Coordinates of C-alpha atoms (C1' of nucleotides) in Angstrom, one line a residue:
Chain A
M1 CA -14.7 -9.7 -60.8
G2 CA -17.0 -8.2 -58.9
E3 CA -19.6 -6.3 -60.5
N4 CA -19.2 -2.4 -60.6
N5 CA -20.0 -1.3 -57.1
K6 CA -19.6 -4.9 -55.8
Y7 CA -16.2 -5.8 -54.0
S8 CA -15.2 -9.4 -52.6
I9 CA -13.4 -9.7 -49.5
G10 CA -10.4 -9.6 -51.2
E11 CA -10.6 -6.7 -54.1
F12 CA -12.1 -4.8 -50.9
S13 CA -9.2 -5.4 -49.1
E14 CA -7.2 -4.8 -52.2
K15 CA -8.9 -1.4 -52.7
T16 CA -8.6 -0.2 -49.1
G17 CA -5.5 -1.3 -47.7
V18 CA -6.8 -3.2 -45.3
S19 CA -6.0 -6.8 -44.5
I20 CA -9.0 -9.3 -45.0
R21 CA -8.1 -10.5 -41.3
T22 CA -8.9 -6.9 -40.3
L23 CA -12.1 -6.9 -42.0
H24 CA -13.0 -10.3 -40.8
Y25 CA -12.7 -9.1 -37.4
Y26 CA -14.5 -6.2 -37.7
D27 CA -17.2 -8.1 -39.2
E28 CA -17.3 -9.7 -35.9
I29 CA -17.6 -7.1 -33.5
G30 CA -20.3 -4.9 -35.4
L31 CA -17.6 -2.7 -36.7
L32 CA -18.4 -2.9 -39.9
Q33 CA -20.7 -5.4 -41.0
P34 CA -21.1 -6.2 -45.1
E35 CA -24.0 -7.4 -47.1
K36 CA -23.9 -11.4 -47.3
N37 CA -24.4 -13.8 -50.2
P38 CA -27.1 -16.0 -47.9
T39 CA -26.2 -19.2 -49.8
S40 CA -22.1 -19.1 -49.8
G41 CA -22.0 -17.0 -46.5
H42 CA -19.2 -14.9 -48.8
R43 CA -18.7 -10.9 -47.7
I44 CA -20.2 -8.4 -50.6
Y45 CA -18.8 -4.9 -49.7
K46 CA -20.7 -1.7 -51.7
H47 CA -19.4 2.2 -52.1
H48 CA -21.0 3.1 -48.3
D49 CA -18.8 0.3 -46.9
I50 CA -15.7 2.4 -48.3
L51 CA -17.1 5.8 -46.4
T52 CA -17.7 3.6 -43.4
L53 CA -14.1 2.1 -43.4
Q54 CA -12.6 5.5 -43.8
K55 CA -14.3 7.0 -41.2
I56 CA -13.1 4.0 -38.8
V57 CA -9.4 4.3 -40.3
S58 CA -9.5 7.9 -39.6
L59 CA -10.9 7.7 -35.7
K60 CA -7.9 4.8 -34.9
F61 CA -5.4 7.6 -37.0
L62 CA -7.0 9.8 -33.8
G63 CA -6.1 7.2 -31.3
Y64 CA -9.6 6.1 -30.1
S65 CA -9.7 2.5 -29.3
L66 CA -12.3 0.2 -31.8
E67 CA -14.9 0.1 -29.0
K68 CA -15.5 4.2 -28.9
I69 CA -15.7 3.8 -32.7
T70 CA -18.3 1.4 -32.6
N71 CA -20.3 4.2 -30.6
L72 CA -19.3 7.4 -32.9
L73 CA -20.1 5.1 -35.7
H74 CA -23.5 5.5 -35.1
Q75 CA -23.9 9.3 -35.0
S76 CA -24.1 10.8 -38.3
M77 CA -23.7 14.3 -37.2
I78 CA -20.4 15.3 -35.3
T79 CA -21.0 18.0 -32.9
V80 CA -18.7 20.5 -30.9
D81 CA -19.1 17.6 -28.1
L82 CA -16.3 15.7 -30.3
N83 CA -14.2 18.9 -29.6
E84 CA -14.2 17.9 -25.7
T85 CA -13.0 14.3 -27.0
L86 CA -10.2 15.6 -29.1
T87 CA -8.6 17.6 -26.7
L88 CA -8.5 15.3 -24.7
Q89 CA -6.7 13.5 -27.2
L90 CA -4.5 15.8 -27.6
E91 CA -3.4 15.8 -24.4
V92 CA -3.0 12.5 -24.2
L93 CA -0.5 12.6 -27.3
K94 CA 1.4 15.2 -25.8
K95 CA 2.4 13.4 -22.9
E96 CA 3.4 10.4 -25.2
K97 CA 5.7 12.3 -27.1
E98 CA 6.8 14.1 -24.2
R99 CA 7.9 10.7 -23.3
I100 CA 9.6 9.5 -26.3
E101 CA 11.6 12.7 -27.0
Q102 CA 12.8 11.9 -22.9
S103 CA 13.6 8.3 -24.1
M104 CA 15.4 9.8 -27.2
I105 CA 17.7 12.4 -25.0
I106 CA 18.2 9.6 -22.7
I107 CA 19.0 7.5 -25.4
Q108 CA 21.7 9.7 -26.9
R109 CA 22.9 9.7 -23.8
V110 CA 24.0 6.7 -23.1
I111 CA 25.0 6.0 -26.9
K112 CA 27.6 8.4 -26.1
V113 CA 28.4 7.4 -22.5
L114 CA 29.1 4.1 -24.3
E115 CA 31.1 5.1 -27.2
E116 CA 33.8 7.1 -24.8
E117 CA 33.7 4.0 -22.4
G118 CA 33.3 1.1 -24.5
E119 CA 32.4 -1.3 -22.1
V120 CA 30.4 -0.6 -18.7
D121 CA 29.5 -2.7 -15.8
S122 CA 25.8 -3.3 -16.6
A123 CA 24.6 -2.2 -12.8
I124 CA 26.4 0.8 -13.0
L125 CA 25.0 1.3 -16.4
F126 CA 21.3 1.0 -15.3
S127 CA 21.9 2.5 -12.3
L128 CA 22.5 4.9 -14.5
I129 CA 19.4 5.3 -17.2
H130 CA 17.4 4.8 -13.9
S131 CA 18.6 8.6 -12.4
M132 CA 18.0 10.1 -15.9
Q133 CA 14.7 8.3 -16.3
T134 CA 13.5 9.3 -12.9
E135 CA 14.8 13.3 -13.1
S136 CA 11.7 14.5 -12.3
I137 CA 10.9 12.5 -9.5
Q138 CA 14.3 13.2 -8.0
N139 CA 13.3 17.3 -9.3
E140 CA 10.8 17.0 -6.8
W141 CA 11.7 15.2 -4.0
L142 CA 14.3 18.4 -4.5
E143 CA 12.2 20.9 -4.3
R144 CA 10.1 19.2 -1.2
H145 CA 13.0 20.3 1.2
N146 CA 13.7 23.3 -0.6
L147 CA 16.3 23.0 -2.6
T148 CA 14.5 24.3 -5.6
V149 CA 18.0 26.6 -6.0
V150 CA 19.7 23.4 -6.4
V151 CA 17.0 22.1 -9.4
E152 CA 17.2 25.3 -11.4
E153 CA 20.9 25.1 -11.1
L154 CA 20.8 21.9 -12.8
S155 CA 18.6 22.8 -15.4
K156 CA 20.6 25.4 -16.8
K157 CA 23.6 22.5 -17.6
T158 CA 24.0 21.5 -21.3
E159 CA 24.1 18.2 -22.7
K160 CA 27.6 18.1 -22.9
E161 CA 28.1 19.0 -18.9
K162 CA 25.8 16.3 -18.2
I163 CA 27.8 13.9 -20.2
T164 CA 31.0 14.3 -18.1
L165 CA 29.1 14.2 -15.5
D166 CA 27.6 10.8 -16.4
Q167 CA 31.5 9.8 -17.2
T168 CA 32.4 11.0 -13.6
F169 CA 29.5 9.1 -11.9
I170 CA 30.7 5.9 -14.0
Q171 CA 34.3 6.1 -13.6
M172 CA 33.4 6.7 -9.7
A173 CA 31.3 3.5 -9.7
K174 CA 34.2 1.8 -11.4
E175 CA 36.5 2.4 -8.9
V176 CA 34.1 1.7 -6.0
K177 CA 33.9 -1.7 -7.5
K178 CA 37.6 -2.3 -7.9
L179 CA 38.8 -0.7 -4.4
Y180 CA 36.0 -2.7 -2.9
G181 CA 37.7 -4.8 -0.1
K182 CA 40.8 -2.5 0.7
P183 CA 40.9 -0.5 4.1
I184 CA 39.0 2.2 3.7
Q185 CA 42.3 4.3 5.0
N186 CA 44.0 3.0 1.7
Q187 CA 45.7 6.3 0.1
E188 CA 44.0 5.2 -3.4
V189 CA 40.9 4.6 -1.8
Q190 CA 40.6 8.1 -0.2
E191 CA 42.4 9.1 -3.3
M192 CA 39.5 8.5 -5.1
I193 CA 37.2 9.9 -2.9
K194 CA 39.0 13.0 -3.1
A195 CA 38.5 13.2 -6.7
F196 CA 34.9 12.6 -6.4
I197 CA 34.3 15.2 -4.2
E198 CA 36.1 17.4 -6.1
A199 CA 34.1 16.4 -9.3
S200 CA 31.3 17.7 -7.7
F201 CA 32.4 20.4 -6.7
E202 CA 33.3 21.6 -9.9
F203 CA 29.8 20.4 -11.5
L204 CA 27.9 22.2 -8.5
G205 CA 29.7 25.1 -7.5
D206 CA 31.3 25.5 -3.6
D207 CA 28.1 27.4 -2.9
L208 CA 25.2 24.6 -3.9
V209 CA 27.5 22.0 -2.5
Q210 CA 27.1 24.3 0.7
Q211 CA 23.4 24.6 0.7
L212 CA 23.6 20.7 -0.3
A213 CA 25.8 20.3 3.0
D214 CA 23.9 22.2 5.1
A215 CA 20.1 21.2 4.1
E216 CA 18.0 19.1 7.3
V217 CA 17.4 16.3 5.4
E218 CA 15.7 13.3 8.1
E219 CA 17.0 9.6 7.5
L220 CA 13.6 8.5 6.0
D221 CA 14.4 11.1 3.3
I222 CA 16.8 10.2 2.2
Q223 CA 15.8 6.1 2.3
E224 CA 13.4 8.2 0.1
L225 CA 16.1 9.3 -2.5
E226 CA 17.6 6.3 -2.3
N227 CA 14.4 4.2 -3.6
I228 CA 13.8 6.3 -6.3
A229 CA 17.5 6.5 -7.7
P230 CA 19.9 3.6 -6.1
F231 CA 23.2 3.1 -6.3
P232 CA 24.6 0.4 -8.6
F233 CA 25.8 -1.5 -5.2
T234 CA 25.5 -4.4 -3.6
E235 CA 25.0 -3.5 0.4
D236 CA 28.7 -4.5 1.1
E237 CA 30.3 -2.0 -1.2
Q238 CA 27.6 0.6 -0.3
E239 CA 28.6 0.3 3.1
W240 CA 32.4 0.4 2.7
L241 CA 32.0 3.1 0.5
N242 CA 30.3 5.1 3.0
Q243 CA 32.3 4.1 5.4
A244 CA 35.4 5.3 3.4
M245 CA 33.7 9.0 2.7
E246 CA 32.8 9.6 6.6
Y247 CA 36.8 8.5 7.4
Y248 CA 37.3 11.5 4.5
M249 CA 35.0 14.0 5.8
K250 CA 36.6 13.4 9.2
E251 CA 40.2 13.6 8.1
A252 CA 38.9 16.5 5.6
G253 CA 37.9 18.4 8.8
M254 CA 34.3 18.6 7.5
E255 CA 30.9 17.9 9.4
Chain B
M1 CA 7.6 -5.7 9.4
G2 CA 10.2 -7.4 7.6
E3 CA 13.9 -7.3 8.9
N4 CA 16.6 -5.1 7.3
N5 CA 17.3 -5.6 3.8
K6 CA 14.2 -8.2 3.7
Y7 CA 10.9 -7.5 1.9
S8 CA 7.8 -9.0 1.4
I9 CA 5.9 -8.4 -2.1
G10 CA 3.7 -5.7 -0.4
E11 CA 7.1 -3.7 0.6
F12 CA 9.2 -4.5 -1.9
S13 CA 6.3 -3.1 -4.4
E14 CA 5.5 0.1 -2.5
K15 CA 9.5 0.9 -2.4
T16 CA 9.8 0.5 -6.0
G17 CA 6.1 1.6 -7.5
V18 CA 5.5 -1.8 -9.4
S19 CA 2.4 -3.0 -8.9
I20 CA 2.1 -6.7 -6.7
R21 CA 0.8 -7.9 -9.5
T22 CA 3.8 -7.0 -12.2
L23 CA 5.9 -8.3 -10.0
H24 CA 4.2 -11.5 -9.6
Y25 CA 4.1 -12.0 -13.3
Y26 CA 8.1 -11.1 -13.8
D27 CA 8.1 -13.6 -11.1
E28 CA 6.1 -16.1 -13.9
I29 CA 7.9 -14.8 -16.9
G30 CA 11.4 -15.6 -15.0
L31 CA 12.1 -11.9 -15.2
L32 CA 12.7 -11.4 -11.4
Q33 CA 12.5 -14.5 -9.5
P34 CA 12.6 -13.8 -5.8
E35 CA 13.8 -15.9 -3.3
K36 CA 11.0 -18.0 -1.4
N37 CA 9.8 -19.2 1.6
P38 CA 10.0 -22.8 1.3
T39 CA 6.7 -23.7 3.6
S40 CA 4.6 -20.7 3.2
G41 CA 5.6 -19.7 -0.8
H42 CA 6.0 -15.7 0.3
R43 CA 8.1 -14.4 -1.8
I44 CA 11.5 -12.7 -0.3
Y45 CA 13.0 -9.8 -1.9
K46 CA 16.1 -8.4 -1.2
H47 CA 18.8 -5.3 -2.6
H48 CA 19.9 -7.1 -5.4
D49 CA 16.2 -7.7 -7.0
I50 CA 16.1 -3.9 -6.6
L51 CA 19.5 -3.6 -8.7
T52 CA 17.5 -5.7 -11.2
L53 CA 14.5 -4.4 -11.2
Q54 CA 15.8 -0.7 -12.0
K55 CA 17.6 -2.5 -15.0
I56 CA 14.2 -4.5 -16.3
V57 CA 12.3 -0.8 -15.6
S58 CA 15.3 1.1 -17.3
L59 CA 15.6 -1.3 -20.2
K60 CA 11.5 -0.8 -20.6
F61 CA 11.7 2.9 -20.5
L62 CA 14.1 2.9 -23.4
G63 CA 11.5 0.5 -25.5
Y64 CA 12.7 -3.0 -25.3
S65 CA 10.4 -5.9 -24.5
L66 CA 9.9 -7.9 -21.9
E67 CA 11.2 -11.1 -23.6
K68 CA 14.9 -9.0 -25.4
I69 CA 15.1 -7.7 -21.7
T70 CA 14.8 -11.4 -20.1
N71 CA 18.1 -12.1 -22.3
L72 CA 20.0 -9.2 -21.9
L73 CA 19.3 -9.6 -17.9
H74 CA 22.3 -12.5 -17.9
Q75 CA 25.1 -10.2 -19.7
S76 CA 26.4 -8.5 -17.0
M77 CA 28.9 -6.5 -18.9
I78 CA 27.3 -4.3 -21.5
T79 CA 29.9 -3.5 -24.6
V80 CA 29.5 -1.4 -27.9
D81 CA 27.0 -4.0 -29.5
L82 CA 24.3 -2.6 -27.5
N83 CA 25.1 0.6 -29.6
E84 CA 23.4 -0.9 -32.0
T85 CA 20.8 -2.0 -30.8
L86 CA 19.8 1.4 -29.6
T87 CA 20.2 3.7 -32.4
L88 CA 18.4 1.0 -33.8
Q89 CA 15.5 2.0 -31.3
L90 CA 15.9 5.7 -31.4
E91 CA 15.5 5.1 -35.3
V92 CA 11.8 3.4 -34.0
L93 CA 11.5 6.1 -31.1
K94 CA 11.8 8.9 -33.9
K95 CA 9.7 7.4 -36.6
E96 CA 7.0 7.0 -33.6
K97 CA 7.2 10.7 -32.4
E98 CA 6.3 11.7 -36.5
R99 CA 3.5 10.3 -36.4
I100 CA 2.2 11.8 -32.9
E101 CA 3.4 15.0 -34.6
Q102 CA 1.2 14.1 -37.3
S103 CA -1.8 13.0 -35.5
M104 CA -1.7 16.3 -33.1
I105 CA -1.6 18.5 -36.0
I106 CA -4.3 16.5 -37.6
I107 CA -6.4 17.2 -34.3
Q108 CA -5.6 20.9 -34.1
R109 CA -6.8 21.4 -37.7
V110 CA -10.0 19.5 -37.0
I111 CA -10.7 21.4 -33.8
K112 CA -10.2 24.2 -35.6
V113 CA -12.6 23.3 -38.3
L114 CA -15.4 21.9 -36.0
E115 CA -14.9 25.6 -33.7
E116 CA -15.7 27.6 -37.3
E117 CA -18.8 24.7 -38.4
G118 CA -20.1 23.8 -35.4
E119 CA -22.2 20.8 -36.9
V120 CA -20.5 18.8 -39.7
D121 CA -22.0 16.2 -41.6
S122 CA -19.7 12.8 -40.4
A123 CA -19.0 11.4 -43.8
I124 CA -17.5 15.1 -45.1
L125 CA -15.3 15.4 -42.2
F126 CA -13.6 12.0 -41.7
S127 CA -13.3 12.2 -45.9
L128 CA -10.7 15.4 -44.6
I129 CA -9.2 13.5 -42.0
H130 CA -8.7 10.6 -44.0
S131 CA -7.3 12.8 -46.9
M132 CA -4.8 14.7 -44.2
Q133 CA -4.0 11.3 -42.7
T134 CA -2.8 10.1 -46.5
E135 CA -1.4 13.4 -47.4
S136 CA 2.2 11.7 -47.4
I137 CA 0.9 8.5 -49.6
Q138 CA -0.7 11.5 -51.8
N139 CA 2.1 13.2 -52.3
E140 CA 3.9 9.9 -53.3
W141 CA 1.2 9.5 -56.1
L142 CA 1.5 13.2 -57.3
E143 CA 4.9 12.9 -57.3
R144 CA 4.8 9.7 -59.4
H145 CA 3.0 11.6 -61.9
N146 CA 5.5 14.3 -62.2
L147 CA 3.5 16.8 -60.1
T148 CA 6.2 17.6 -57.7
V149 CA 6.0 21.1 -58.5
V150 CA 2.7 20.6 -57.1
V151 CA 3.5 18.6 -54.0
E152 CA 6.4 21.4 -53.5
E153 CA 3.6 24.4 -53.6
L154 CA 1.4 22.6 -51.4
S155 CA 4.3 22.4 -48.7
K156 CA 4.7 26.1 -48.7
K157 CA 0.9 26.8 -47.9
T158 CA 1.0 27.4 -43.8
E159 CA -1.4 26.2 -41.4
K160 CA -4.2 29.2 -42.0
E161 CA -4.3 28.4 -45.4
K162 CA -4.6 24.6 -45.0
I163 CA -7.4 25.4 -42.8
T164 CA -9.1 27.8 -45.3
L165 CA -8.8 24.7 -47.6
D166 CA -10.6 22.4 -45.4
Q167 CA -12.9 25.1 -44.6
T168 CA -13.9 25.8 -48.7
F169 CA -13.5 21.3 -48.8
I170 CA -16.6 21.1 -46.3
Q171 CA -18.6 24.0 -47.7
M172 CA -18.6 22.1 -51.1
A173 CA -19.3 19.1 -50.2
K174 CA -22.4 20.5 -47.3
E175 CA -23.9 22.4 -51.1
V176 CA -23.3 18.8 -53.0
K177 CA -25.5 17.3 -50.5
K178 CA -28.0 20.0 -50.4
L179 CA -28.2 20.9 -54.1
Y180 CA -28.2 17.2 -54.8
G181 CA -31.2 15.9 -56.9
K182 CA -31.5 19.2 -58.5
P183 CA -31.1 19.3 -62.1
I184 CA -27.6 19.7 -63.3
Q185 CA -28.3 22.9 -65.2
N186 CA -29.7 25.0 -62.6
Q187 CA -28.1 27.9 -61.5
E188 CA -27.4 27.7 -58.0
V189 CA -25.5 24.4 -59.0
Q190 CA -23.4 25.8 -60.7
E191 CA -22.5 28.6 -59.2
M192 CA -21.9 26.6 -56.2
I193 CA -19.1 24.3 -58.7
K194 CA -18.2 27.7 -60.2
A195 CA -17.0 29.6 -56.7
F196 CA -15.2 25.7 -55.9
I197 CA -13.6 26.0 -59.5
E198 CA -12.6 29.7 -57.9
A199 CA -11.6 28.8 -54.8
S200 CA -9.5 26.1 -56.1
F201 CA -7.6 29.2 -58.7
E202 CA -7.2 31.3 -55.7
F203 CA -5.9 28.4 -53.4
L204 CA -3.2 26.9 -55.8
G205 CA -2.6 29.6 -58.5
D206 CA -3.8 29.2 -62.2
D207 CA -0.7 28.3 -63.2
L208 CA -0.8 25.0 -60.5
V209 CA -4.3 24.2 -61.8
Q210 CA -3.7 24.3 -65.5
Q211 CA -0.6 21.7 -64.7
L212 CA -3.2 19.8 -63.0
A213 CA -5.6 20.1 -66.1
D214 CA -2.9 19.3 -68.6
A215 CA -1.3 16.2 -67.1
E216 CA -1.7 13.3 -68.3
V217 CA -3.3 11.0 -66.2
E218 CA -5.1 7.6 -67.2
E219 CA -8.4 6.3 -65.9
L220 CA -7.1 3.7 -63.2
D221 CA -4.8 6.1 -62.0
I222 CA -7.0 8.5 -61.2
Q223 CA -9.2 5.6 -59.5
E224 CA -5.7 4.7 -57.3
L225 CA -6.3 8.1 -56.1
E226 CA -9.6 7.8 -55.3
N227 CA -9.1 5.1 -53.4
I228 CA -6.5 6.8 -51.4
A229 CA -8.8 9.3 -51.2
P230 CA -12.1 8.9 -51.5
F231 CA -15.0 11.8 -51.3
P232 CA -17.4 12.2 -48.8
F233 CA -20.4 11.4 -51.7
T234 CA -22.9 8.7 -51.9
E235 CA -22.5 6.9 -55.4
D236 CA -25.4 9.0 -57.1
E237 CA -24.0 12.0 -55.6
Q238 CA -20.4 11.1 -57.0
E239 CA -22.2 10.6 -60.3
W240 CA -24.6 13.9 -60.4
L241 CA -21.8 15.6 -59.0
N242 CA -19.5 14.3 -62.2
Q243 CA -22.1 15.8 -64.2
A244 CA -23.0 19.1 -63.1
M245 CA -19.4 19.6 -63.7
E246 CA -18.9 18.6 -67.3
Y247 CA -21.6 20.7 -67.9
Y248 CA -20.3 23.2 -66.1
M249 CA -16.8 22.8 -68.2
K250 CA -18.6 22.7 -71.9
E251 CA -20.4 26.0 -70.7
A252 CA -17.1 27.9 -69.6
G253 CA -15.7 26.6 -72.6
M254 CA -12.8 24.7 -71.1
E255 CA -11.8 21.3 -72.4
Chain C
dC1 C1' -7.4 -17.9 19.8
dT2 C1' -9.2 -15.6 16.9
dT3 C1' -9.8 -11.9 13.2
dG4 C1' -8.0 -8.9 9.4
dA5 C1' -4.8 -7.9 6.1
dA6 C1' -1.5 -10.1 3.4
dC7 C1' -0.3 -13.3 0.4
dC8 C1' -0.4 -17.4 -2.1
dT9 C1' -2.2 -19.7 -6.8
dC10 C1' -5.1 -20.6 -10.8
dC11 C1' -8.0 -18.3 -14.3
dA12 C1' -9.9 -14.8 -17.1
dG13 C1' -10.2 -11.3 -19.9
dT14 C1' -8.1 -7.0 -22.3
dT15 C1' -6.2 -4.9 -27.9
dA16 C1' -6.4 -5.2 -32.2
dC17 C1' -5.2 -8.1 -35.1
dG18 C1' -1.7 -12.8 -37.0
dT19 C1' -1.6 -17.0 -38.5
dG20 C1' -3.4 -21.8 -39.9
dA21 C1' -6.7 -25.9 -40.2
dG22 C1' -10.0 -28.1 -42.6
dG23 C1' -13.6 -27.2 -45.4
dC24 C1' -16.6 -25.1 -49.0
dG25 C1' -17.3 -21.9 -53.2
dT26 C1' -15.7 -20.3 -57.7
dT27 C1' -13.7 -20.0 -62.1
dA28 C1' -10.4 -21.1 -65.8
dT29 C1' -8.7 -24.2 -68.6
dA30 C1' -7.9 -29.0 -70.7
Chain D
dT1 C1' -17.9 -32.2 -67.8
dA2 C1' -14.0 -32.9 -64.7
dT3 C1' -10.2 -30.9 -62.0
dA4 C1' -7.0 -27.9 -60.6
dA5 C1' -6.3 -23.6 -58.3
dC6 C1' -7.8 -20.1 -55.7
dG7 C1' -10.5 -17.6 -52.6
dC8 C1' -13.5 -17.4 -49.0
dC9 C1' -15.6 -19.2 -44.6
dT10 C1' -15.7 -20.5 -39.6
dC11 C1' -13.0 -21.9 -35.7
dA12 C1' -9.5 -21.4 -32.3
dC13 C1' -5.6 -20.4 -30.8
dG14 C1' -1.3 -17.1 -29.7
dT15 C1' 0.4 -12.2 -29.3
dA16 C1' 2.1 -8.7 -25.1
dA17 C1' 2.3 -6.9 -20.7
dC18 C1' -0.6 -6.6 -17.6
dT19 C1' -5.4 -6.4 -14.4
dG20 C1' -8.9 -8.5 -11.5
dG21 C1' -10.9 -11.6 -9.3
dA22 C1' -12.1 -16.3 -6.7
dG23 C1' -10.9 -19.1 -3.2
dG24 C1' -7.6 -20.0 0.1
dT25 C1' -3.2 -19.8 3.3
dT26 C1' -0.6 -17.5 6.1
dC27 C1' 1.1 -14.3 9.1
dA28 C1' 1.0 -10.2 13.1
dA29 C1' -1.3 -8.2 16.3
dG30 C1' -4.8 -8.0 20.2

DNA sequence: CTTGAACCTCCAGTTACGTGAGGCGTTATA
DNA sequence: TATAACGCCTCACGTAACTGGAGGTTCAAG
């Protein structure tokens, strides 16, 4: 037992809930250096070390690195300039929080999709996730090309509608992978494309699809969009799909 | 320029937004290993590497470690068992989110206090922060000692009321540090204690304070509470304050 | 053929500790 | 007082997901 007000590292660790190794580490980096018994080398913690550790733990909780804490510790008065740092820290936390919230939403959507579909080709699933994840970047792209209306329309959709879209996307991707290899004029192939295009119309509405079609977008920009959210297809599948769609367009008399 | 569908590491990095050094790293740990020109050793990325990277980035976003991703990557079909992992991941994110939200609230309270006070002794400020931070542990302690009523009452307080309490606490701590050394019978000292006790009454209400006073709590448990949320005083200050309070109690005819 | 950019590998450093080895110091008990 | 059991010491390596630099090779353009 240590005397009153004197704690061995074990006792101090117990008292404060900070591990012995962490205390060793804080000593090592000069953050919290207690007295030492000069002969045995054993550390002796005292009351004021508790206060110092309290500061350290608090600042860590607020998100500071140990290095910054080392600097802050030597100021005995905390002035308004801390305010700035705190505001900054608040911003960082806000960003972090948003990221987490978005992740949660995406996970929930993925769970829903998995529940309904049971088993999904991983390329398809990850294409979907990646697409959700880059939603904001895709929106930027749309806005850069004067398609803000589309962004607005999309943001109005409910979670349910989005899940429906997810499923439509998965269905199409599945079918592409199944039908790939068949001639593009094949009836099944053409029906799949028809179904998909009709689903898109239904989701976005006629005029929005029209706007999308009318938008003047250069090949290079299309390329950029595809880099942001690539389809889950191999090059051959992609090529085949493109041709099948072109054929459909021609047949349907669309531009 | 690379040929179509073949990308040098620089091009691939540009295209995907993942740094060259990270791609090197992913190669090194066997996560994404592109072809290599056997003579020059230069990496050659192709279309399917984009899909793989997409998976990696997505899973990272969902919170998976690179090691887990390495394992998941080899499954081409994602079945319902991923569901479990996702649910787990969701839990983790939820916890993380709560922690962040609590940090944000605390930072906001600290900012408010700093704005009003301008300059605060660091020991006082960090004692306050530490106390906020361990609020839930303090509540546990209270509940263990049949003081659930107090917990409930505290949780009803608005943010504003809490900030007022913060300020009262700071005021008292400041005065303790200022008056320390004067005889405990000194009028100023006794008035400070009176003011503090009255503020506590006002905040908690008469009956709650009574309940707190009546509660049978052993010395050891008090010690435990003090370890959870220590006061910002040196031992001498603490001792002096205790004596001054005892004197006040006696004078006021309280038990 | 030269030059500069792009690429290569290898090594080291980052944060905040966890873990374990091998060896003293302290204390309770026989 | 001997000894066991435990607490403490230092040293040193491992972690995750990279980033940065040194020193050397390859590529593409002029």
